[in-house]
Tab-separated table of C-alpha atoms and ligand atoms in Angstrom:
chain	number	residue	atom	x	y	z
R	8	UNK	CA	7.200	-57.204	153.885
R	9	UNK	CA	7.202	-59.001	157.034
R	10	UNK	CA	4.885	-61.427	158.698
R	11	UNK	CA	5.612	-61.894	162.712
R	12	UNK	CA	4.052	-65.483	163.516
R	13	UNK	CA	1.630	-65.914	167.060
R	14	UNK	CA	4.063	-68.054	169.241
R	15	UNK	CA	2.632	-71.636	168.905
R	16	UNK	CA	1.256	-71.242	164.810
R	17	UNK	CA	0.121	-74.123	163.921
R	18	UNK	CA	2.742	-75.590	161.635
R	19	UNK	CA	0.835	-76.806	158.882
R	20	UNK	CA	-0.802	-73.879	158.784
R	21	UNK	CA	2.315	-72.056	158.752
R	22	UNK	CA	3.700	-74.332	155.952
R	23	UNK	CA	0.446	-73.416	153.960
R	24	UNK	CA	1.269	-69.585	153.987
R	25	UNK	CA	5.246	-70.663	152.409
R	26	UNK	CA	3.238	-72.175	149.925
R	27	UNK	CA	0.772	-69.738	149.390
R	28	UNK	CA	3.704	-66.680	149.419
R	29	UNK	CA	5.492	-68.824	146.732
R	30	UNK	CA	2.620	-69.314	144.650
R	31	UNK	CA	2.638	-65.538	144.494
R	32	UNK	CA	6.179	-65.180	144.001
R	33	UNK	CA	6.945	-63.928	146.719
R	34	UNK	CA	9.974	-65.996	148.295
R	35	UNK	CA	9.953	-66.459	152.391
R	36	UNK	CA	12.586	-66.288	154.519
R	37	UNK	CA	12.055	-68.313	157.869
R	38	UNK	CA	14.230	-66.323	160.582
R	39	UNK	CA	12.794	-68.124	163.934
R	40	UNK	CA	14.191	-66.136	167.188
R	41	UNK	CA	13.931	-66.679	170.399
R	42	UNK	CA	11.033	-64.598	171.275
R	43	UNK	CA	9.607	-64.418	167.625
R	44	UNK	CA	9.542	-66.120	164.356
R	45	UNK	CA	9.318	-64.042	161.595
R	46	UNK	CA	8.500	-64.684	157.670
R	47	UNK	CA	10.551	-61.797	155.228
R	48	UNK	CA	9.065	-61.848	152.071
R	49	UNK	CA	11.246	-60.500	148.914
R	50	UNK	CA	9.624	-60.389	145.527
R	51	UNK	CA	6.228	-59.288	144.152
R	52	UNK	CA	4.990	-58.243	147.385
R	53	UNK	CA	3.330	-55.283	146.539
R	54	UNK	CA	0.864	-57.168	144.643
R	55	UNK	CA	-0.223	-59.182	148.222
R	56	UNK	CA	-3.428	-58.290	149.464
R	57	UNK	CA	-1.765	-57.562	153.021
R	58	UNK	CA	-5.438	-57.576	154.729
R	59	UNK	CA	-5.786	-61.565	153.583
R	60	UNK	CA	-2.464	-62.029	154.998
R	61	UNK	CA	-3.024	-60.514	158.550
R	62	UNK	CA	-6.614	-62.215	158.825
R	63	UNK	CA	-4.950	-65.523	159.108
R	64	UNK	CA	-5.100	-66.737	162.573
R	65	UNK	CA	-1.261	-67.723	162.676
R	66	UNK	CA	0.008	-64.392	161.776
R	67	UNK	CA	0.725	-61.852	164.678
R	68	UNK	CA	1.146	-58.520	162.414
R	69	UNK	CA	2.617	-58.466	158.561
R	70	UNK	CA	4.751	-55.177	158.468
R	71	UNK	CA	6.070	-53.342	154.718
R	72	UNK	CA	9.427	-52.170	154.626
R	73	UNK	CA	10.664	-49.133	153.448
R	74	UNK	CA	14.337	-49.520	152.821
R	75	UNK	CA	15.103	-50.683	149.580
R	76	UNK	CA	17.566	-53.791	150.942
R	77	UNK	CA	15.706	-56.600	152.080
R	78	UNK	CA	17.465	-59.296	153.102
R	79	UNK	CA	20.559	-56.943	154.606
R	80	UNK	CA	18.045	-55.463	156.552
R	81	UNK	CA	17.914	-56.171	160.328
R	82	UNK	CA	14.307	-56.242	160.341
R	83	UNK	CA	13.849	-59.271	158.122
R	84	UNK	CA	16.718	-61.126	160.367
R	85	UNK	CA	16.476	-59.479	163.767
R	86	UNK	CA	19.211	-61.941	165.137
R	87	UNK	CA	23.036	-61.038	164.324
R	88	UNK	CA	24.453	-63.303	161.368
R	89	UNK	CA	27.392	-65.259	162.671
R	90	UNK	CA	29.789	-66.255	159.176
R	91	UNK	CA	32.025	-68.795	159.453
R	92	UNK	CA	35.084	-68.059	157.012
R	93	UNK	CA	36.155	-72.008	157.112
R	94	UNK	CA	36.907	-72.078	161.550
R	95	UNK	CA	36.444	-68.780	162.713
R	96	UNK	CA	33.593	-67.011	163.206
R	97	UNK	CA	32.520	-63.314	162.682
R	98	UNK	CA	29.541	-61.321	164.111
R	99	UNK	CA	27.129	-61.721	166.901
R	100	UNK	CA	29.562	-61.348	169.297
R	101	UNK	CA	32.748	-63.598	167.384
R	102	UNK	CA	35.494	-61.172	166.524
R	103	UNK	CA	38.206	-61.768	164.324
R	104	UNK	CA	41.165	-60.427	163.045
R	105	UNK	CA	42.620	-60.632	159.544
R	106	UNK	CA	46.443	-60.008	158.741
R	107	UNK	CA	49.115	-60.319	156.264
R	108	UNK	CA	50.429	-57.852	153.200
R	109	UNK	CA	48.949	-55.355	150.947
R	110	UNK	CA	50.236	-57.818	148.512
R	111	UNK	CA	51.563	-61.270	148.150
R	112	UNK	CA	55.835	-60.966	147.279
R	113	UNK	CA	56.925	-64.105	148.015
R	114	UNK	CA	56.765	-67.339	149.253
R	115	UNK	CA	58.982	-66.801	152.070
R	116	UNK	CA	57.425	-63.283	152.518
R	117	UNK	CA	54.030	-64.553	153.099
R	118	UNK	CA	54.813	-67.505	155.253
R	119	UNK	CA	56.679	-65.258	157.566
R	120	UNK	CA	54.603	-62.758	157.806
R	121	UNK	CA	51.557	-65.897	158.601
R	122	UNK	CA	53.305	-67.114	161.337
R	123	UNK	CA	54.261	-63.712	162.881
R	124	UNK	CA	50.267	-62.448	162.637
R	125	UNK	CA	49.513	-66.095	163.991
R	126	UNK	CA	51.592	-66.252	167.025
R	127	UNK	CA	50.319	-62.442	167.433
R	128	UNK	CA	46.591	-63.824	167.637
R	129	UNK	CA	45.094	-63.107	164.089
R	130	UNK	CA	42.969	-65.810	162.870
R	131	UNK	CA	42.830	-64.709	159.142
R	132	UNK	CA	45.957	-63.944	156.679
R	133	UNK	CA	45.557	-61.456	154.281
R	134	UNK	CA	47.608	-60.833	150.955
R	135	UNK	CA	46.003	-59.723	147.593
R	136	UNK	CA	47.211	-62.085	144.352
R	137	UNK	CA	45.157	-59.665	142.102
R	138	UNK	CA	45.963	-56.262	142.978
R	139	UNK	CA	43.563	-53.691	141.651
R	140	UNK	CA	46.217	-50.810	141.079
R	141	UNK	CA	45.147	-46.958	140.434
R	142	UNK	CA	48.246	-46.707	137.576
R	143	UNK	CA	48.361	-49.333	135.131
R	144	UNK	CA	52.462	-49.067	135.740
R	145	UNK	CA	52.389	-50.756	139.597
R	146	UNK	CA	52.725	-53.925	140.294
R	147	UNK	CA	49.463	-56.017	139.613
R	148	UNK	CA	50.235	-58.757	141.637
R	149	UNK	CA	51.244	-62.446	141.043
R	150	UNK	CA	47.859	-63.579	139.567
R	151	UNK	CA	47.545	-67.163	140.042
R	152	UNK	CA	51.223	-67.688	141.666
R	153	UNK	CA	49.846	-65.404	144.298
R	154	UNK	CA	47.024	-67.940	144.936
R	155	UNK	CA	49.120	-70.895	144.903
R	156	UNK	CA	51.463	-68.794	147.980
R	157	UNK	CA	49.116	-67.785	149.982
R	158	UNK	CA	47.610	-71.687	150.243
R	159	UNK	CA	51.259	-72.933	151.581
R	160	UNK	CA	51.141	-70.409	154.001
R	161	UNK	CA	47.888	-71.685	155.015
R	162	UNK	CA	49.000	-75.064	154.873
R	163	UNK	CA	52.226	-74.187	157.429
R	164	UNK	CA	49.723	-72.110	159.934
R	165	UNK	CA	46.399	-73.524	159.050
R	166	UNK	CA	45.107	-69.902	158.740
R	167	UNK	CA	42.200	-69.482	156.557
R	168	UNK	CA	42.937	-67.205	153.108
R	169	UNK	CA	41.375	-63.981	152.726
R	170	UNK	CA	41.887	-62.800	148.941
R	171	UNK	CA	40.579	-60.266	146.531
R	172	UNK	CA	38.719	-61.283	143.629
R	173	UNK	CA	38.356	-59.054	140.281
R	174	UNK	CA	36.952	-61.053	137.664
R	175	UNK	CA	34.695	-63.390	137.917
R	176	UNK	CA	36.264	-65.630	135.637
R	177	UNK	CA	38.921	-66.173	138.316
R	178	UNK	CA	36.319	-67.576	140.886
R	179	UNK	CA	37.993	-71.358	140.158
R	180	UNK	CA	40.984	-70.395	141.071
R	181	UNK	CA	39.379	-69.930	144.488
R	182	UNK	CA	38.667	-73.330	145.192
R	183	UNK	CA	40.501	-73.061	148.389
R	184	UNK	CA	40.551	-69.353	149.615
R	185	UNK	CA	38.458	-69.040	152.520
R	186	UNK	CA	37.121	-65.494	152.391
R	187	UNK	CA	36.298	-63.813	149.094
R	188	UNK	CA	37.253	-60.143	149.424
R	189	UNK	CA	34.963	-57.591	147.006
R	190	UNK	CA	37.461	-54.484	146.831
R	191	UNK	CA	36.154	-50.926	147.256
R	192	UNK	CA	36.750	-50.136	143.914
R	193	UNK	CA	34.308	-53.187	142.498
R	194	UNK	CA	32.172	-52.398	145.472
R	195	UNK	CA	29.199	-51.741	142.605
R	196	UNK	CA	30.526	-53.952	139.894
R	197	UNK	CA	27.035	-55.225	140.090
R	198	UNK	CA	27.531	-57.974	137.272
R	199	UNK	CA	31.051	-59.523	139.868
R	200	UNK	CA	28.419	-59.012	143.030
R	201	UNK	CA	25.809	-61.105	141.070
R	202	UNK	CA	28.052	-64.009	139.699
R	203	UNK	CA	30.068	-64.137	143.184
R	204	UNK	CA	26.260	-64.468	144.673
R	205	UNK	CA	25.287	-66.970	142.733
R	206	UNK	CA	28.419	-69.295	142.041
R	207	UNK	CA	30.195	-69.634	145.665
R	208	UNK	CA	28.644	-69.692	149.311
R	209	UNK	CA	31.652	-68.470	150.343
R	210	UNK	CA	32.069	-65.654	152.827
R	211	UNK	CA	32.529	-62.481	150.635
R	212	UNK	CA	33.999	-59.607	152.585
R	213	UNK	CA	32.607	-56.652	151.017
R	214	UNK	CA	34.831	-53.098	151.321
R	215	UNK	CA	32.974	-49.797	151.050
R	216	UNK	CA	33.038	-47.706	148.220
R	217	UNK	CA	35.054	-44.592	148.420
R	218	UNK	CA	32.285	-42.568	148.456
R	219	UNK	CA	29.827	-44.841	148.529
R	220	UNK	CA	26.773	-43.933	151.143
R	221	UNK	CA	25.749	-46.985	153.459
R	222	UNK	CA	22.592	-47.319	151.610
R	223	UNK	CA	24.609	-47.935	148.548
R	224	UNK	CA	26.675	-50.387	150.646
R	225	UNK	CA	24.088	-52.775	152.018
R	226	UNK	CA	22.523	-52.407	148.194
R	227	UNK	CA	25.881	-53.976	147.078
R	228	UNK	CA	25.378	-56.876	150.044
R	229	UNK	CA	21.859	-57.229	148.504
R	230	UNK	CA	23.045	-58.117	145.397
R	231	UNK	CA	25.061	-61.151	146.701
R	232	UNK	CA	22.754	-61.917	148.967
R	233	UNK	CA	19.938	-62.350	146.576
R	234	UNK	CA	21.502	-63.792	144.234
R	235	UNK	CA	21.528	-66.953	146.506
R	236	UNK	CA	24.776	-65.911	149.216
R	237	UNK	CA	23.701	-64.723	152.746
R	238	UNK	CA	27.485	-64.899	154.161
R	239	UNK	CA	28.517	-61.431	153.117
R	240	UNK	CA	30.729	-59.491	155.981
R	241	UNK	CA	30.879	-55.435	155.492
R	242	UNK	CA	34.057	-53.453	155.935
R	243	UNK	CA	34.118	-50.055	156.410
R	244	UNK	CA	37.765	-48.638	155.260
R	245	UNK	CA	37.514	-45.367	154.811
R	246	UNK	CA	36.025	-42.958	152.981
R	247	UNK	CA	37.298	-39.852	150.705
R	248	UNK	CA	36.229	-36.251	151.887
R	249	UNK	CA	38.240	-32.640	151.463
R	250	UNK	CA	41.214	-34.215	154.335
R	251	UNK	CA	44.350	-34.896	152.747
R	252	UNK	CA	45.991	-35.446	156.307
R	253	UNK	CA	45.469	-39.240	155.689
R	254	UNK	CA	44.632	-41.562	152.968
R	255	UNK	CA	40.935	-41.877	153.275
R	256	UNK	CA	38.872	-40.587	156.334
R	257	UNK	CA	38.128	-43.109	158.796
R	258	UNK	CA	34.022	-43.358	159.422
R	259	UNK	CA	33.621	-45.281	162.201
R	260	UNK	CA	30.205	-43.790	162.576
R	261	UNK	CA	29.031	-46.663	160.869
R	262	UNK	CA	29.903	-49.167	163.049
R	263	UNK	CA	26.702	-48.859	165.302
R	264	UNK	CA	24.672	-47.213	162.565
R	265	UNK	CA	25.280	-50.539	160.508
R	266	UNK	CA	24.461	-52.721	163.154
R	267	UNK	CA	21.363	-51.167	163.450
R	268	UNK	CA	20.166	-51.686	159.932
R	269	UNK	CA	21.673	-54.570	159.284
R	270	UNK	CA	22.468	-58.309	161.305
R	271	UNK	CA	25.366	-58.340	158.760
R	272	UNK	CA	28.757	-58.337	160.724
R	273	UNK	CA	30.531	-54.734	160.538
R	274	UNK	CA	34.678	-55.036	160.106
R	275	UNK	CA	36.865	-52.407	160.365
R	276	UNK	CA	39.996	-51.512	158.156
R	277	UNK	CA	42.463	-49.187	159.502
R	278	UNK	CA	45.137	-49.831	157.057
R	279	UNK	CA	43.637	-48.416	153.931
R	280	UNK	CA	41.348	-45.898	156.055
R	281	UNK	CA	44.629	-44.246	157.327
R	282	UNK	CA	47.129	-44.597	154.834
R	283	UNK	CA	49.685	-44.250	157.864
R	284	UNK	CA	51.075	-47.124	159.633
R	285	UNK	CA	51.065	-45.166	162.764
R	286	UNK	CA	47.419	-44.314	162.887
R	287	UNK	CA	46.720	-47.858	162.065
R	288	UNK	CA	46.754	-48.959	166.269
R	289	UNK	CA	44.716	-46.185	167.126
R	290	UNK	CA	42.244	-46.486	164.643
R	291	UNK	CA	41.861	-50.498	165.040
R	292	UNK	CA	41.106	-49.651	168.894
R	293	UNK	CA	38.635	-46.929	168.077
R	294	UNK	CA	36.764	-49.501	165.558
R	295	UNK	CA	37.010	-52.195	168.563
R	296	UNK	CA	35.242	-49.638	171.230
R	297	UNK	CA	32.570	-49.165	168.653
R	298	UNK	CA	31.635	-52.538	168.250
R	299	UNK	CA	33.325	-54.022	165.282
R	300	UNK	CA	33.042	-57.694	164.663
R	301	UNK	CA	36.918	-57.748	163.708
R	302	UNK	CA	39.739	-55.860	162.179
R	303	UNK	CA	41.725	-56.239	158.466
R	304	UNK	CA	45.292	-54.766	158.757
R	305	UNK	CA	47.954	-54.907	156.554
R	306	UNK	CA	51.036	-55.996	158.077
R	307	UNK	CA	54.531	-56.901	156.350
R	308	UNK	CA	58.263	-57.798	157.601
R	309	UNK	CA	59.986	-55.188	155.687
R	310	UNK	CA	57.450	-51.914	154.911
R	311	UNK	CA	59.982	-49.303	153.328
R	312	UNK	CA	60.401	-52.222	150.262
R	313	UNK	CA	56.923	-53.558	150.257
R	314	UNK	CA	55.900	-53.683	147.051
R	315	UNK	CA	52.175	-51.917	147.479
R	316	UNK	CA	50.890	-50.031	150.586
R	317	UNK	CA	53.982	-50.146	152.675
R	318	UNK	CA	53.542	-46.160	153.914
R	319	UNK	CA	50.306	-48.042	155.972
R	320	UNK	CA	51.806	-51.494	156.933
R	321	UNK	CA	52.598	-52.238	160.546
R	322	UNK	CA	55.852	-54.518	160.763
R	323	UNK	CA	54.614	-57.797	162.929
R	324	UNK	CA	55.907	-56.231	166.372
R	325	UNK	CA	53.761	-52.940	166.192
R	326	UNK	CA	50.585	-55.579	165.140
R	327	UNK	CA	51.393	-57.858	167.517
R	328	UNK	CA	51.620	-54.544	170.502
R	329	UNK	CA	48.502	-53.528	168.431
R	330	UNK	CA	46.510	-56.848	169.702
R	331	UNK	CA	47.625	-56.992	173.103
R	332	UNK	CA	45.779	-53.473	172.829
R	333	UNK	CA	42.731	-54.766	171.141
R	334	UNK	CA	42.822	-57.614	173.664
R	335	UNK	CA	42.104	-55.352	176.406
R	336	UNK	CA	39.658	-53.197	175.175
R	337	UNK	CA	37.442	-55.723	173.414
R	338	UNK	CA	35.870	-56.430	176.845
R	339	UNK	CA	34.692	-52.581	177.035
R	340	UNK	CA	33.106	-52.932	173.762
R	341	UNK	CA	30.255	-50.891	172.513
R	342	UNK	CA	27.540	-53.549	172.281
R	343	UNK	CA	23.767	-52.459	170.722
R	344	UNK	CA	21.099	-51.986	173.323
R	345	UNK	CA	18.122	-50.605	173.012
W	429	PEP	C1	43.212	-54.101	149.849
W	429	PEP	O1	42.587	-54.607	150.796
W	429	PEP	O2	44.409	-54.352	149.602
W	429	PEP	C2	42.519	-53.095	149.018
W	429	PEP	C3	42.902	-52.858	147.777
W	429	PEP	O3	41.529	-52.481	149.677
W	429	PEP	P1	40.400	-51.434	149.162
W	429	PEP	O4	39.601	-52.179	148.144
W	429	PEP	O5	39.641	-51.136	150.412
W	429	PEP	O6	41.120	-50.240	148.621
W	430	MN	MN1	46.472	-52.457	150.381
């Protein structure tokens, strides 16, 4: 449900309806615009006598909704959400772009590969420590040395970590990672979305399911975001239909339907989406004219020996050609009108 306020409510009167909602446990959230406050209301709503509620002479109009995600929903936060993964910013017009390996290797590995995406003008560094493998016989990753590498490299280029996360019982090893990523494959671990929700406020980059519908997706943001963490960032990275051409098949469709529905930031992630290093520049720029708040790409110094997902790597001078690219497109930009 959602209450729109009369510009100039009486405060205390305002505060009186919180009060009243949360009596009813119903919990409000305050999202004051610039041309409109608005109160969402998640919880037993359906038991509020909505008549009472629009007779009061600080409410404007009081509005059910439909959808089944609440607080993902861009009608219960009209404005775009802006998440800041420790310095930059993404959504509402901040766009970012993550880079580094499939997989963290090495020390010297990663820190290369940091300073190359750096001085090419990504603002994130990628590299998975926990590696969610589809045979049990690849490498998993380094686990906890993985961590410890990827926070030199931030400590030699001061780029905030962006790392996936498996088990929940690893979440204190992420002390210092910036950005928590939720891997399409755990996408509906619902039990990891809860525990991530309620034990960090860090960013938590969610990936699509494989075949998960964007319903299901924002359901999955839902989850973290009820459970007490509104700093959730979608990524679309492809989806699996009948094409074997490719990996996955890139749906960039959902860049402005997400935006839309939801004031979540949209990211886009040509890497696993293609499968093909090649189609990785193209792709990023088609995500960019659509209106993506940033880009993940998987980039490594030596892609024939990469240890997982080297067929879709870039090496650091096709990403760094691939962001003088972005560069000048981003100013074309589809942006959401109405
Ligand atoms: C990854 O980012 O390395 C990864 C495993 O991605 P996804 O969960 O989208 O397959
Ligand atoms: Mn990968």
């Amino acid at each position: 449900m959602i209450i729109t306020l009369k510009k100039n409510a009486d405060k205390k009167q305002v505060e009186c309806l919180l009060g009243w909602l949360r009596d009813h446990k119903v919990t409000p959230h305050v999202s004051a615009g610039e041309s409109e406050t608005i109160i969402g209301c998640v919880g037993d709503v359906a038991r509020l006598d909505i008549g009472l509620v629009q007779a009061l002479s600080v409410v404007e109009t009081v509005q059910r909704i439909q959808e089944p995600y609440k607080e993902a929903n861009r009608k219960f936060h009209p404005e775009d959400s802006v998440v800041d993964c420790g310095g930059p910013k993404v959504g509402g017009g901040n766009f970012q772009v993550i880079a580094g390996p499939c997989s963290v290797e090495s020390e010297e590995q990663v820190v290369a590969i940091a300073k190359a995406v750096k001085a090419a003008g990504a603002s994130m560094l990628r590299g998975g420590a926990f590696k969610p493998r589809t045979s049990p016989y690849s490498f998993q990753g380094l686990g906890k040395r993985g961590l410890e590498i990827l926070l030199t490299a931030k400590r030699e280029t001061g780029l905030p970590i962006v790392t996936e996360l498996m088990r929940i019982e690893h979440l204190e090893l992420f002390n210092d990672v910036d950005v928590i990523q939720i891997g399409a494959r755990n996408m509906q671990n619902f039990d990891l979305l809860k525990e991530v929700g309620a034990h960090s406020k860090k960013p938590v980059l969610l990936k699509r399911g494989m075949s998960a519908t964007l319903q299901e997706l924002l359901m999955s943001a839902e989850y973290v975001m009820a459970s007490g963490n509104p700093n959730v960032i979608l990524c679309e990275r492809g989806i699996r239909t009948y094409e074997t051409a490719t990996r996955n098949t890139i749906d960039l469709t959902v860049v402005p339907v997400l935006h839309r529905l939801t004031h979540l930031p949209v990211i886009v992630d040509p890497s696993h989406a293609t499968g093909v290093a090649r189609l990785v520049e193209p792709c990023a720029m088609g995500a960019v004219a659509m209106g993506a708040d940033g880009l993940i790409i998987e980039v490594h110094n030596d892609p024939p020996h990469a240890l997982c997902d080297g067929a879709q790597s870039q090496t650091p001078e096709m990403f760094a050609e691939t962001m003088r690219r972005v560069a000048a497109l981003r100013p074309l930009a589809y942006v959401q009108h109405d």
